[in-house]
Amino acid sequence: MPSFPQYLTAEQENELRRIANAIVAPGKGILAADESTGTIGKRFASIGVENTEENRRCYRELLFTADASVAENISGVILFHETFYQKTKDGTPFVKILKDKGIISGIKVDKGVVPLAGTDGESTTQGLDSLSERCAQYKKDGADFAKWRCVLKIGAHTPTYQA
């Protein structure tokens, strides 16, 4: 019978289990509010809103300060770095607003997708450098889960081993 090293303490395992169970609670889901400044800028442009930090903050405040009944269907929110540290106009951190509603804050930890050299249109995800330190800081600052994305091009000859 194989044995495996213990990487997490019993307390950490219990915390992880509690968070995972809360995120997948019946009837609930995750709100992805982790658009980069460029992506949200495209959305704003389509409605004639200037892409400024203040406009992005106001938009997020509108989402996060909605009636408490949103917590009946939203278990967690994935935040972009900028949003994670933003506050309402009265100075309350967004992470606290969400926590007070029983919504778990998460953070997008990858640093974006870039073309992968030597491939036919494949990409790679950046951000492994300093990932451990960034995750530790986000946890200290109130994040209870993280999102990492990896984009794969699916085709007859992709993904390649390089991807």
CSV table of C-alpha atoms in Angstrom, one decimal:
chain,number,residue,atom,x,y,z
A,1,MET,CA,0.0,0.0,0.0
A,2,PRO,CA,1.5,3.4,-1.0
A,3,SER,CA,1.8,6.1,1.5
A,4,PHE,CA,1.8,9.8,0.8
A,5,PRO,CA,3.4,12.7,2.7
A,6,GLN,CA,1.2,14.9,4.7
A,7,TYR,CA,1.3,18.4,3.1
A,8,LEU,CA,-1.6,20.0,5.0
A,9,THR,CA,-2.3,20.0,8.7
A,10,ALA,CA,-5.6,18.7,9.9
A,11,GLU,CA,-6.7,22.3,10.5
A,12,GLN,CA,-5.8,23.3,6.9
A,13,GLU,CA,-7.6,20.3,5.5
A,14,ASN,CA,-10.7,21.2,7.5
A,15,GLU,CA,-10.5,24.8,6.3
A,16,LEU,CA,-10.1,23.7,2.6
A,17,ARG,CA,-13.0,21.3,3.0
A,18,ARG,CA,-15.2,24.0,4.5
A,19,ILE,CA,-14.4,26.5,1.7
A,20,ALA,CA,-14.9,23.9,-1.0
A,21,ASN,CA,-18.3,22.8,0.4
A,22,ALA,CA,-19.4,26.4,0.7
A,23,ILE,CA,-18.5,27.2,-2.9
A,24,VAL,CA,-20.4,24.2,-4.3
A,25,ALA,CA,-23.4,24.6,-2.1
A,26,PRO,CA,-26.7,23.5,-3.8
A,27,GLY,CA,-28.2,26.4,-5.8
A,28,LYS,CA,-25.2,28.6,-5.6
A,29,GLY,CA,-22.3,29.5,-8.0
A,30,ILE,CA,-19.3,31.6,-8.5
A,31,LEU,CA,-19.5,35.1,-9.9
A,32,ALA,CA,-16.4,35.8,-12.1
A,33,ALA,CA,-15.7,39.5,-11.5
A,34,ASP,CA,-12.0,39.2,-12.5
A,35,GLU,CA,-11.9,41.0,-15.8
A,36,SER,CA,-8.6,42.7,-16.5
A,37,THR,CA,-8.7,46.4,-17.0
A,38,GLY,CA,-8.5,45.8,-20.8
A,39,THR,CA,-11.4,43.4,-20.9
A,40,ILE,CA,-13.7,45.6,-18.7
A,41,GLY,CA,-12.6,48.5,-20.9
A,42,LYS,CA,-14.2,46.8,-23.9
A,43,ARG,CA,-17.4,46.3,-22.0
A,44,PHE,CA,-17.4,49.9,-20.9
A,45,ALA,CA,-16.7,51.2,-24.4
A,46,SER,CA,-19.8,49.3,-25.8
A,47,ILE,CA,-22.0,51.5,-23.4
A,48,GLY,CA,-20.0,54.7,-23.7
A,49,VAL,CA,-18.3,54.6,-20.3
A,50,GLU,CA,-14.7,55.7,-19.9
A,51,ASN,CA,-12.4,53.0,-18.6
A,52,THR,CA,-11.0,54.6,-15.4
A,53,GLU,CA,-10.2,53.1,-12.1
A,54,GLU,CA,-13.0,55.1,-10.5
A,55,ASN,CA,-15.5,53.9,-13.0
A,56,ARG,CA,-14.4,50.3,-12.5
A,57,ARG,CA,-14.6,50.8,-8.7
A,58,CYS,CA,-18.1,52.2,-9.0
A,59,TYR,CA,-19.3,49.4,-11.2
A,60,ARG,CA,-17.9,46.8,-8.8
A,61,GLU,CA,-19.4,48.6,-5.8
A,62,LEU,CA,-22.8,48.5,-7.6
A,63,LEU,CA,-22.4,44.7,-7.9
A,64,PHE,CA,-21.1,44.0,-4.4
A,65,THR,CA,-23.4,46.3,-2.5
A,66,ALA,CA,-26.6,44.9,-4.1
A,67,ASP,CA,-29.3,43.5,-1.8
A,68,ALA,CA,-28.1,40.8,0.6
A,69,SER,CA,-30.3,38.4,-1.2
A,70,VAL,CA,-27.6,37.9,-3.8
A,71,ALA,CA,-25.9,35.6,-1.3
A,72,GLU,CA,-28.8,33.2,-1.8
A,73,ASN,CA,-27.3,32.3,-5.2
A,74,ILE,CA,-23.6,33.5,-5.1
A,75,SER,CA,-21.2,31.5,-3.0
A,76,GLY,CA,-18.0,33.1,-4.1
A,77,VAL,CA,-16.6,35.9,-6.2
A,78,ILE,CA,-13.4,35.8,-8.2
A,79,LEU,CA,-11.7,39.2,-8.1
A,80,PHE,CA,-9.0,40.8,-10.2
A,81,HIS,CA,-6.0,42.2,-8.3
A,82,GLU,CA,-7.2,45.9,-8.6
A,83,THR,CA,-10.7,45.0,-7.4
A,84,PHE,CA,-9.4,42.9,-4.5
A,85,TYR,CA,-7.9,46.0,-2.9
A,86,GLN,CA,-10.6,48.5,-3.8
A,87,LYS,CA,-13.1,49.9,-1.3
A,88,THR,CA,-16.6,51.4,-1.4
A,89,LYS,CA,-17.0,55.2,-1.4
A,90,ASP,CA,-17.4,55.0,2.4
A,91,GLY,CA,-14.1,53.2,2.7
A,92,THR,CA,-15.3,49.6,3.3
A,93,PRO,CA,-13.1,47.0,1.5
A,94,PHE,CA,-15.0,45.0,-1.1
A,95,VAL,CA,-13.6,41.8,0.5
A,96,LYS,CA,-15.4,42.8,3.8
A,97,ILE,CA,-18.6,43.7,2.0
A,98,LEU,CA,-18.7,40.2,0.4
A,99,LYS,CA,-17.7,38.4,3.6
A,100,ASP,CA,-20.4,40.2,5.6
A,101,LYS,CA,-22.9,38.7,3.1
A,102,GLY,CA,-21.5,35.3,3.5
A,103,ILE,CA,-19.8,35.3,0.1
A,104,ILE,CA,-16.3,33.9,-0.2
A,105,SER,CA,-13.7,36.1,-1.9
A,106,GLY,CA,-11.3,34.6,-4.4
A,107,ILE,CA,-8.5,36.0,-6.5
A,108,LYS,CA,-7.3,35.5,-10.1
A,109,VAL,CA,-3.6,34.7,-9.6
A,110,ASP,CA,-2.4,34.1,-13.2
A,111,LYS,CA,-0.8,37.1,-14.9
A,112,GLY,CA,-2.3,36.6,-18.3
A,113,VAL,CA,-1.9,34.6,-21.4
A,114,VAL,CA,0.8,35.3,-24.0
A,115,PRO,CA,1.7,33.6,-27.3
A,116,LEU,CA,3.9,30.5,-27.0
A,117,ALA,CA,7.0,30.9,-29.2
A,118,GLY,CA,7.5,28.1,-31.7
A,119,THR,CA,3.9,27.0,-31.9
A,120,ASP,CA,1.1,27.5,-34.3
A,121,GLY,CA,-1.0,30.0,-32.3
A,122,GLU,CA,-0.8,28.3,-28.9
A,123,SER,CA,-0.4,30.3,-25.7
A,124,THR,CA,1.0,30.0,-22.2
A,125,THR,CA,0.0,31.4,-18.9
A,126,GLN,CA,2.3,33.7,-17.0
A,127,GLY,CA,2.6,34.2,-13.3
A,128,LEU,CA,4.3,31.1,-11.8
A,129,ASP,CA,7.2,33.3,-10.6
A,130,SER,CA,6.4,34.5,-7.1
A,131,LEU,CA,3.0,32.6,-7.1
A,132,SER,CA,3.6,31.2,-3.6
A,133,GLU,CA,4.3,34.7,-2.1
A,134,ARG,CA,1.4,36.3,-3.9
A,135,CYS,CA,-1.0,33.6,-2.7
A,136,ALA,CA,0.2,33.9,0.9
A,137,GLN,CA,-0.4,37.6,0.8
A,138,TYR,CA,-3.8,37.3,-0.8
A,139,LYS,CA,-4.8,34.8,1.9
A,140,LYS,CA,-3.6,37.1,4.6
A,141,ASP,CA,-5.7,39.9,2.9
A,142,GLY,CA,-8.9,37.8,2.9
A,143,ALA,CA,-8.9,35.5,-0.2
A,144,ASP,CA,-10.1,32.0,0.5
A,145,PHE,CA,-9.6,30.5,-3.0
A,146,ALA,CA,-7.7,31.3,-6.2
A,147,LYS,CA,-8.3,30.9,-9.9
A,148,TRP,CA,-5.5,29.9,-12.4
A,149,ARG,CA,-6.3,29.7,-16.0
A,150,CYS,CA,-4.6,27.8,-18.7
A,151,VAL,CA,-5.8,28.2,-22.3
A,152,LEU,CA,-5.3,25.2,-24.6
A,153,LYS,CA,-5.8,25.2,-28.4
A,154,ILE,CA,-7.7,22.0,-29.2
A,155,GLY,CA,-7.2,20.7,-32.7
A,156,ALA,CA,-5.9,17.8,-34.8
A,157,HIS,CA,-2.3,18.6,-33.8
A,158,THR,CA,-2.8,20.6,-30.7
A,159,PRO,CA,-2.2,20.9,-27.9
A,160,THR,CA,1.4,20.2,-28.5
A,161,TYR,CA,3.8,18.8,-25.9
A,162,GLN,CA,5.4,22.3,-25.7
A,163,ALA,CA,2.0,23.8,-24.7
